[in-house]
PDB file of C-alpha atoms in Angstrom:
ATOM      1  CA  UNK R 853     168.328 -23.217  79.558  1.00  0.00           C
ATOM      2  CA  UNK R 854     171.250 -23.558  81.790  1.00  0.00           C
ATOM      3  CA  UNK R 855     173.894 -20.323  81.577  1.00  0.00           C
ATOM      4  CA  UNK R 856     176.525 -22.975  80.740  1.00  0.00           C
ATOM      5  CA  UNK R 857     176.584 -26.764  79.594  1.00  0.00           C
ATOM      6  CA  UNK R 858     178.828 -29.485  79.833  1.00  0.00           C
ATOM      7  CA  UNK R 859     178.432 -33.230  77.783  1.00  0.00           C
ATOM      8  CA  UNK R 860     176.960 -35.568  80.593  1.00  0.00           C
ATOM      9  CA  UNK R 861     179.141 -38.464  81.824  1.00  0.00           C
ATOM     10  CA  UNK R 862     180.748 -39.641  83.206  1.00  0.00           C
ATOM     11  CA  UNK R 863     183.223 -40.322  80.169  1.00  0.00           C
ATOM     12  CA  UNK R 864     185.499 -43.455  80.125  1.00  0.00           C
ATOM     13  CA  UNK R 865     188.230 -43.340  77.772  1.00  0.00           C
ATOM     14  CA  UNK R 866     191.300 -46.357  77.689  1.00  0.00           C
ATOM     15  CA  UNK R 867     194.613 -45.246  77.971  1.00  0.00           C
ATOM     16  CA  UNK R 868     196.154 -43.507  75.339  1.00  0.00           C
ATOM     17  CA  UNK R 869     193.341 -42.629  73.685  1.00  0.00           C
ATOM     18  CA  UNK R 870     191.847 -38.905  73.190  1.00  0.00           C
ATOM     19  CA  UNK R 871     189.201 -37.487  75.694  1.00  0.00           C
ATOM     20  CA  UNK R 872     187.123 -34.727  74.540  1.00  0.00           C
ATOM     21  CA  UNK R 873     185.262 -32.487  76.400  1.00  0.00           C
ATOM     22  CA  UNK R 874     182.489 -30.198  75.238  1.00  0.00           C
ATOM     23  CA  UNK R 875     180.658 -27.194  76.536  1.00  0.00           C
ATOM     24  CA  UNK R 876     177.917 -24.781  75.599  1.00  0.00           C
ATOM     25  CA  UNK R 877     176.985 -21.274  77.427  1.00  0.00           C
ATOM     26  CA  UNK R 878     173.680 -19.196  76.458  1.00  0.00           C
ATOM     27  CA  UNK R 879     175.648 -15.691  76.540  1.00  0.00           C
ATOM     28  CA  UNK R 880     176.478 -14.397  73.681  1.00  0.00           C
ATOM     29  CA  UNK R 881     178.911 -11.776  75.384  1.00  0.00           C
ATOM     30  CA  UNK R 882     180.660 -14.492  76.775  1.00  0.00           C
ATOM     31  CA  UNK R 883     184.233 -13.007  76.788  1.00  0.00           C
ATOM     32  CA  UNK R 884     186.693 -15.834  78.612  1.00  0.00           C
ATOM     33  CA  UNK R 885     186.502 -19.394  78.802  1.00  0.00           C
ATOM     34  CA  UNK R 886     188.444 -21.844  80.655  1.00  0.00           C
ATOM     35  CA  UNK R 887     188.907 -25.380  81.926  1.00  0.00           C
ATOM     36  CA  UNK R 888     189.337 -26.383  85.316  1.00  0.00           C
ATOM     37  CA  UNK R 889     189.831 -30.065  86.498  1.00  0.00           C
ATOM     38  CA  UNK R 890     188.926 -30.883  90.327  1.00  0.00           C
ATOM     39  CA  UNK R 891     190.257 -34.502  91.511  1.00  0.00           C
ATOM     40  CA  UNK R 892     187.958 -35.796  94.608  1.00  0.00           C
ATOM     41  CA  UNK R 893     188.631 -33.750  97.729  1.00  0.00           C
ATOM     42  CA  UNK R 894     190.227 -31.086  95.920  1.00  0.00           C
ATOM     43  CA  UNK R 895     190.045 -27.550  94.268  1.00  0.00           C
ATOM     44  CA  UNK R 896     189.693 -26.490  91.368  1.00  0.00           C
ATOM     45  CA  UNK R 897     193.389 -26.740  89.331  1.00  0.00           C
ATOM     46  CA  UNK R 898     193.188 -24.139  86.478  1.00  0.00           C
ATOM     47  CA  UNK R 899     194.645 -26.038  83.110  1.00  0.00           C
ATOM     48  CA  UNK R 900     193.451 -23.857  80.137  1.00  0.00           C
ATOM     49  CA  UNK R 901     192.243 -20.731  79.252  1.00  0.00           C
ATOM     50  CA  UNK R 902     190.840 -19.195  75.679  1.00  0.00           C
ATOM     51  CA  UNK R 903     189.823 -15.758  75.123  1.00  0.00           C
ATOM     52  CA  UNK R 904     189.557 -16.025  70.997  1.00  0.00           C
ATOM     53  CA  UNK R 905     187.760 -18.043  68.349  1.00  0.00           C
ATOM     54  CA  UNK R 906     190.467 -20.885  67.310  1.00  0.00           C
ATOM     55  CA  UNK R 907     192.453 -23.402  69.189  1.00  0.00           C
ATOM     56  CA  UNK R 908     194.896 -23.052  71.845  1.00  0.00           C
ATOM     57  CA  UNK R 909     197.474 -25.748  72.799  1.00  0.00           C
ATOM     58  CA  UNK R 910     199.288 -26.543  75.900  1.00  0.00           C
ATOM     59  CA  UNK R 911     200.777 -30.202  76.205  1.00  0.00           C
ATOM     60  CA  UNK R 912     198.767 -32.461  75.849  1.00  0.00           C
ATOM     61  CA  UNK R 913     195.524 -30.288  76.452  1.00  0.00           C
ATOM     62  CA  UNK R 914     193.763 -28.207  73.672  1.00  0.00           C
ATOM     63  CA  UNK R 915     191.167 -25.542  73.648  1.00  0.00           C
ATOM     64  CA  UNK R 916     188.933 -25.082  71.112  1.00  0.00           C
ATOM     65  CA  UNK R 917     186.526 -22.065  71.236  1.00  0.00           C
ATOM     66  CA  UNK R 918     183.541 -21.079  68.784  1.00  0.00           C
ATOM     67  CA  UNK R 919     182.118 -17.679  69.677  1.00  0.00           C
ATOM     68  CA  UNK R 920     179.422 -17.963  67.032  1.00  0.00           C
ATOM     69  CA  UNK R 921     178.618 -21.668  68.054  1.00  0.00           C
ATOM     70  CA  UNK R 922     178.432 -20.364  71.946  1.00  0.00           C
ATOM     71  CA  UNK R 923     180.558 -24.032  72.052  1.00  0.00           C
ATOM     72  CA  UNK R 924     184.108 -24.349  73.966  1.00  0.00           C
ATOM     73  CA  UNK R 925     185.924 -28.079  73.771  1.00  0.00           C
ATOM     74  CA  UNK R 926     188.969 -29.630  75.702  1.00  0.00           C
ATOM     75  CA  UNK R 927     190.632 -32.543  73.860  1.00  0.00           C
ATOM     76  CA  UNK R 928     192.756 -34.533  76.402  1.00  0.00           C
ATOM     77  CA  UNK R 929     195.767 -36.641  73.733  1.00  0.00           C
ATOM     78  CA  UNK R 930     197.270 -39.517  75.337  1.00  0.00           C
ATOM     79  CA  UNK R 931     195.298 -39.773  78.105  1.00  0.00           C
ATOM     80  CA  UNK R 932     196.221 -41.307  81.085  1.00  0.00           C
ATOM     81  CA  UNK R 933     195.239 -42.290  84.529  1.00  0.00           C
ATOM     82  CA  UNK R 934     196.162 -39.444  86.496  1.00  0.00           C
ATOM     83  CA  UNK R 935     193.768 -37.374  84.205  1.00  0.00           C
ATOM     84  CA  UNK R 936     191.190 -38.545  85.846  1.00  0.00           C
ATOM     85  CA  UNK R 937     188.917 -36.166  87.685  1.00  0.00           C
ATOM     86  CA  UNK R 938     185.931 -33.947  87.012  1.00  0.00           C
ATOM     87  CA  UNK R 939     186.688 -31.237  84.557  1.00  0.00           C
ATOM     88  CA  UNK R 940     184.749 -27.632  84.752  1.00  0.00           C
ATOM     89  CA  UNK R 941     184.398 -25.698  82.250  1.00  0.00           C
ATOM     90  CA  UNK R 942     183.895 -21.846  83.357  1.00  0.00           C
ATOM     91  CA  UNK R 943     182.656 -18.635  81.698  1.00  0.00           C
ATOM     92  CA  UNK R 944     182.708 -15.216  82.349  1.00  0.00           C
ATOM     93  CA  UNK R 945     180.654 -12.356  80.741  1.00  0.00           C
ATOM     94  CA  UNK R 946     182.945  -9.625  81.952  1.00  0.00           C
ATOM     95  CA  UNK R 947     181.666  -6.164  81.820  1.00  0.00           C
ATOM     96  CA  UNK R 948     180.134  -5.381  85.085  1.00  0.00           C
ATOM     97  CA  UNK R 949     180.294  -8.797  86.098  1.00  0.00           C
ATOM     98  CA  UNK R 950     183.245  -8.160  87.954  1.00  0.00           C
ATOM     99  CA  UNK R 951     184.970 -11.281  87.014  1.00  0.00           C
ATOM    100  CA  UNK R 952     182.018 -13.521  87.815  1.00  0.00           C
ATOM    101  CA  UNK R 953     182.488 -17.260  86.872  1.00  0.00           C
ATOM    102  CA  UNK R 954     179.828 -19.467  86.281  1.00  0.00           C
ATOM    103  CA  UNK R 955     180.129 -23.140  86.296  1.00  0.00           C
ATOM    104  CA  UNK R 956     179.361 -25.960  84.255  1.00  0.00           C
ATOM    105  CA  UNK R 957     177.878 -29.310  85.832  1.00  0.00           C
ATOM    106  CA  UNK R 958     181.387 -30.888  85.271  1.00  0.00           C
ATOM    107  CA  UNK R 959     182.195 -33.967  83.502  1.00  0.00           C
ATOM    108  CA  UNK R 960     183.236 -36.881  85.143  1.00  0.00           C
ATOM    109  CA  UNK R 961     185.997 -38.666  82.784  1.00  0.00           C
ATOM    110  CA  UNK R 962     187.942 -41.671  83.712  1.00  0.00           C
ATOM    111  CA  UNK R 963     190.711 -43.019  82.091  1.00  0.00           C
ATOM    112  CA  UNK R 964     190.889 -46.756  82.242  1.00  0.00           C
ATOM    113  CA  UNK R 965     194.429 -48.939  81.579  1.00  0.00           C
TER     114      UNK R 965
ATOM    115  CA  UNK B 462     204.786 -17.424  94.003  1.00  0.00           C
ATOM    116  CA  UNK B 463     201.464 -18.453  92.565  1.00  0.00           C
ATOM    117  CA  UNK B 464     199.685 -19.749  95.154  1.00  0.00           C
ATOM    118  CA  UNK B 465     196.353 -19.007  97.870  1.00  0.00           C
ATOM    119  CA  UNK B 466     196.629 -20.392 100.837  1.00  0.00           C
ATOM    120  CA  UNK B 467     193.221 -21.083 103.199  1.00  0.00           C
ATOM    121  CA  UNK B 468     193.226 -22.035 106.743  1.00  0.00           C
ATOM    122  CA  UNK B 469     191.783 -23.558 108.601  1.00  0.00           C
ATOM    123  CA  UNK B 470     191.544 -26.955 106.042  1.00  0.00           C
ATOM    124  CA  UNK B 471     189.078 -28.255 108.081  1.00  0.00           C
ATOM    125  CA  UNK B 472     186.237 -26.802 110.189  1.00  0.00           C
ATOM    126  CA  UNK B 473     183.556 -28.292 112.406  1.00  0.00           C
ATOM    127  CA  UNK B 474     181.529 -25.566 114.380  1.00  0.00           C
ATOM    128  CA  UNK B 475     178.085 -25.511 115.960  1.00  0.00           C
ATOM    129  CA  UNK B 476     175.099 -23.222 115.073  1.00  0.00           C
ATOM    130  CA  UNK B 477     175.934 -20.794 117.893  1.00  0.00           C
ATOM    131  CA  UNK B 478     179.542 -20.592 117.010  1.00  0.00           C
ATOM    132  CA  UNK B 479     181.665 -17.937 115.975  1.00  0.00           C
ATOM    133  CA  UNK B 480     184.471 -18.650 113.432  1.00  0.00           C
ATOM    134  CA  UNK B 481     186.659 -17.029 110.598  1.00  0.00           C
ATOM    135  CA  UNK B 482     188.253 -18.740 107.475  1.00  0.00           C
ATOM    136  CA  UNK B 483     191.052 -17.364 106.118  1.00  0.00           C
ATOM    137  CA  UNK B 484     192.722 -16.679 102.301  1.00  0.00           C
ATOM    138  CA  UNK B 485     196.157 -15.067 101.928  1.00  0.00           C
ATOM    139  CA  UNK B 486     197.786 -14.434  98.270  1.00  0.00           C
ATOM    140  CA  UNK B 487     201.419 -13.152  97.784  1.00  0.00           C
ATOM    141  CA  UNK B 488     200.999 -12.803  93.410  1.00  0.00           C
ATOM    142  CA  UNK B 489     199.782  -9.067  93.537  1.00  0.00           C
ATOM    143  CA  UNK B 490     196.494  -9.815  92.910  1.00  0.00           C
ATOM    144  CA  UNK B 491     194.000  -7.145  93.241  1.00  0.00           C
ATOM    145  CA  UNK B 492     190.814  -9.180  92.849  1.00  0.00           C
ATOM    146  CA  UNK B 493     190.029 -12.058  95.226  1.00  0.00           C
ATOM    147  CA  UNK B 494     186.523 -13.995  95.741  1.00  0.00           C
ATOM    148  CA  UNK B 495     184.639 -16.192  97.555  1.00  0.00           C
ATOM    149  CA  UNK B 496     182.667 -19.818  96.411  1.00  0.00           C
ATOM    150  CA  UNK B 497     180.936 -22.218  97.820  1.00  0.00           C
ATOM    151  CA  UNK B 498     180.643 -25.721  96.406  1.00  0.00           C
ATOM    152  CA  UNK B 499     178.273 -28.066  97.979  1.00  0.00           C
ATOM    153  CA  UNK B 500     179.454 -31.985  97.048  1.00  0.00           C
ATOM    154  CA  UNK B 501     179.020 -33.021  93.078  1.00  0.00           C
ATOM    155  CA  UNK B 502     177.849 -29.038  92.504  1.00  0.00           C
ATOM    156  CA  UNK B 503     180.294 -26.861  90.828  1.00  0.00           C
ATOM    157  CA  UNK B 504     181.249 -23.621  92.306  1.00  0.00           C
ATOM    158  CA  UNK B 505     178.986 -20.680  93.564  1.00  0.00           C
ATOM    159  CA  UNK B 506     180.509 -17.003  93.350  1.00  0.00           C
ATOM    160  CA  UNK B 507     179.527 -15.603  96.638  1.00  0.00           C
ATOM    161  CA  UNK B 508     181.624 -12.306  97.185  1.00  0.00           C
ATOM    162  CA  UNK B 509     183.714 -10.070  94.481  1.00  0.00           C
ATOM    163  CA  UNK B 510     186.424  -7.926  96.440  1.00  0.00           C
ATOM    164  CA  UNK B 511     188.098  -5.305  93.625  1.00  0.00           C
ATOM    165  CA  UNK B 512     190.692  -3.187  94.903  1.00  0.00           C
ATOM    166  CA  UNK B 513     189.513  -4.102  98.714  1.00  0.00           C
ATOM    167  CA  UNK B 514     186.636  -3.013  98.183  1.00  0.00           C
ATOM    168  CA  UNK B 515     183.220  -5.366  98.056  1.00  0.00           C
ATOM    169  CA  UNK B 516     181.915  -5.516  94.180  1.00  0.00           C
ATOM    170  CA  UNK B 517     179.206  -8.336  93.811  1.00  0.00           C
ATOM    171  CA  UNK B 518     177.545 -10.011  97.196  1.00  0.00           C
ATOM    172  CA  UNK B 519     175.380 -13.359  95.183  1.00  0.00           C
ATOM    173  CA  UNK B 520     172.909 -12.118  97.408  1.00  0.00           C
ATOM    174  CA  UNK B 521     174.403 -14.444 100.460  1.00  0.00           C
ATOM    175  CA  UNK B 522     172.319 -14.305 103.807  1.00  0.00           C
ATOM    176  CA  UNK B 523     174.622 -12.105 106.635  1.00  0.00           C
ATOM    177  CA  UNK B 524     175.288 -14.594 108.793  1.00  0.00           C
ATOM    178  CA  UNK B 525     178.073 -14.967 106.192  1.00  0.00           C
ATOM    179  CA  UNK B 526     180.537 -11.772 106.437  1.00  0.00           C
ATOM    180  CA  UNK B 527     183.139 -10.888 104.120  1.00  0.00           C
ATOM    181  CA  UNK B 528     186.056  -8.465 105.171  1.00  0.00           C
ATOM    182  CA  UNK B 529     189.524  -7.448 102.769  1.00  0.00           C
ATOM    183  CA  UNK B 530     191.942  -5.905 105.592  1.00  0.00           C
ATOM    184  CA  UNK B 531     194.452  -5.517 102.784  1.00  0.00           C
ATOM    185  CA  UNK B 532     195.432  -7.031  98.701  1.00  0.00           C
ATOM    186  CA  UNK B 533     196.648  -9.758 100.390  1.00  0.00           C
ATOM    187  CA  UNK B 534     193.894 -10.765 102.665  1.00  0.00           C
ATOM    188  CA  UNK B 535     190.501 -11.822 102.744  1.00  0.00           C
ATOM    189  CA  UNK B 536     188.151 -13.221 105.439  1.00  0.00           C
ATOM    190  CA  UNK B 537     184.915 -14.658 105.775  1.00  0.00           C
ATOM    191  CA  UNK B 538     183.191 -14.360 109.141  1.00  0.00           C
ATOM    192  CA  UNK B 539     180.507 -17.222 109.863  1.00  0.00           C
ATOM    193  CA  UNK B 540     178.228 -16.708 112.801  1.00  0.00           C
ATOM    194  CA  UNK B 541     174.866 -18.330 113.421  1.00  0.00           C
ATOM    195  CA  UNK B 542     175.218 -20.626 110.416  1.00  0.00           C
ATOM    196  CA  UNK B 543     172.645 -24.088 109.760  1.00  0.00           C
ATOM    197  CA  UNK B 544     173.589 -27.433 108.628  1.00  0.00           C
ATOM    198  CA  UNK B 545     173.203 -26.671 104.955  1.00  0.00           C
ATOM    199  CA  UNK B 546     175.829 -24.338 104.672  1.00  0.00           C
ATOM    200  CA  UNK B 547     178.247 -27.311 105.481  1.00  0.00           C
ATOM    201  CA  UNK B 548     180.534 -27.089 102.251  1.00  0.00           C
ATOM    202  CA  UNK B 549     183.994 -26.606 100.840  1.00  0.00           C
ATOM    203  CA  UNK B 550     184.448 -22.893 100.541  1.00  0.00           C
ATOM    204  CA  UNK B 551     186.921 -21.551  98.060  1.00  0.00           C
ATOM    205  CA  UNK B 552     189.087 -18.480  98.275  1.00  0.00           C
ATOM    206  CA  UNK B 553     190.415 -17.305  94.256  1.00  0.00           C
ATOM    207  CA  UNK B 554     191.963 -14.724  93.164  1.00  0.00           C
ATOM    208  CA  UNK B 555     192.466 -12.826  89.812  1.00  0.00           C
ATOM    209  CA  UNK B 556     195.044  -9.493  88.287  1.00  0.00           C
ATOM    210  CA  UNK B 557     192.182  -7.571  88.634  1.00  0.00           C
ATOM    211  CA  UNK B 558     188.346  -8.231  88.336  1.00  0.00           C
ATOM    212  CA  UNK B 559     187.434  -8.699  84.900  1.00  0.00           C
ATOM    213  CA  UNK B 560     187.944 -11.957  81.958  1.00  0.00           C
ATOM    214  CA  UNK B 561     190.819 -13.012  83.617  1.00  0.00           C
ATOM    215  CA  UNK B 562     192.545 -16.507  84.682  1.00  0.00           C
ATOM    216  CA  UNK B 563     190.898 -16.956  88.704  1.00  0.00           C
ATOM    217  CA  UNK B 564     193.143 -19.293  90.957  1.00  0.00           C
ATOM    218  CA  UNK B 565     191.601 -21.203  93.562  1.00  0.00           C
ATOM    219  CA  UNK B 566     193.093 -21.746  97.142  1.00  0.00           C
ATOM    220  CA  UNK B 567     192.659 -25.677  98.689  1.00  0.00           C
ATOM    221  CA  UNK B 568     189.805 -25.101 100.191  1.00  0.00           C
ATOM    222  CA  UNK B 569     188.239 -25.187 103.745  1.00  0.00           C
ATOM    223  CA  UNK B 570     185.565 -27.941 104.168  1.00  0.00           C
ATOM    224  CA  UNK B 571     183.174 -26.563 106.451  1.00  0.00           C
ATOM    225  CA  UNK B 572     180.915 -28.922 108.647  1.00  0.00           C
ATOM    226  CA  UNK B 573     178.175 -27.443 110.619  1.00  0.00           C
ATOM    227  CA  UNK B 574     176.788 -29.238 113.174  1.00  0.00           C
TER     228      UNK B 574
END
């Protein structure tokens, strides 16, 4: 079992419509979670972060994280064009991990008009 | 100021070559790192410096050399390195080492020859 899991794509949404994104990680001390999206060529651009069991919002980007599930989500509203990219979804243990992160696959998504 | 700079962006060396990439941060960071990401591969940790000092090396062969000569600074030394270790290479850095938010630098693409 991978450490952490992202939905294959790639993922083709139309514009306007709601992407979501979905991850799993295998462990359980998990302690910080976030979402990174990479256009071609490029770094990674940090656009959320969640360190507790709920939702988080920012814009048009949401966070959902489910400690029990081992399952972190990114719902993109109103997508549009310039959203897409490949998004990574990140996870770090902590502890004596010394701020370790360890990647997801990514997920391709591309948002058609 | 939140931003890492890298230099060079690009870099094309030979096997015998000797070369340095550079990462600068001006947000107070005390935590900075290294990755590697081969093309459609997410990110590889390589090197954890906390406090200047080295905390995790992902077990990276020496021809790769890290060095902190301050907070603000990091370097990685290449010497002697094949064809497969042409990649982007990522400088990030973090508050402090630990669950927190890790901001990447653009990047030098590295092309061995």
């Amino acid at each position: 079992q991978k450490e952490v899991e992202q939905n294959s794509g790639p993922l083709s949404v139309p514009e306007g419509a709601i992407a979501s994104l979905n991850c799993t990680y295998s462990d359980r001390v998990s302690q910080s979670f976030f979402w990174y999206r990479q256009y071609s060529g490029k770094s990674p651009e940090l656009i959320m972060s969640i360190y507790s069991n709920g939702d988080k919002e920012d814009g048009r980007f949401t966070a959902q994280l489910n400690k029990a599930s081992q399952y972190v989500s990114l719902l993109i509203r109103d997508s549009q064009p310039s959203d897409s990219a490949t998004y990574l979804c990140a996870v770090n243990r902590g502890g004596t991990s010394y701020g370790k992160l360890t990647f997801g696959q990514g997920t391709i998504l591309t948002v058609h008009p | 100021d939140t931003e890492v700079t890298q230099t060079p962006k690009h870099l094309v060396m030979g096997m015998t070559n000797k070369k340095s990439l550079k990462c600068e941060q001006h947000m107070g960071h005390r935590a900075m790192y290294w990755y590697k990401q081969k093309a459609k591969k997410p990110p590889e940790l390589m090197f954890v410096y906390s406090y200047e000092k080295l905390s995790i090396n992902e077990s990276v062969p020496s021809r790769f050399s890290p060095e902190c000569p301050n907070s603000s600074l990091l370097n990685l030394h290449l010497h002697a390195l094949q064809p497969e270790d042409s990649a982007l290479y990522l400088c990030a850095s973090s508050p402090v080492a630990g669950i927190y938010e890790q901001f990447f630098g653009p990047g030098t693409r590295l092309t061995v020859l």
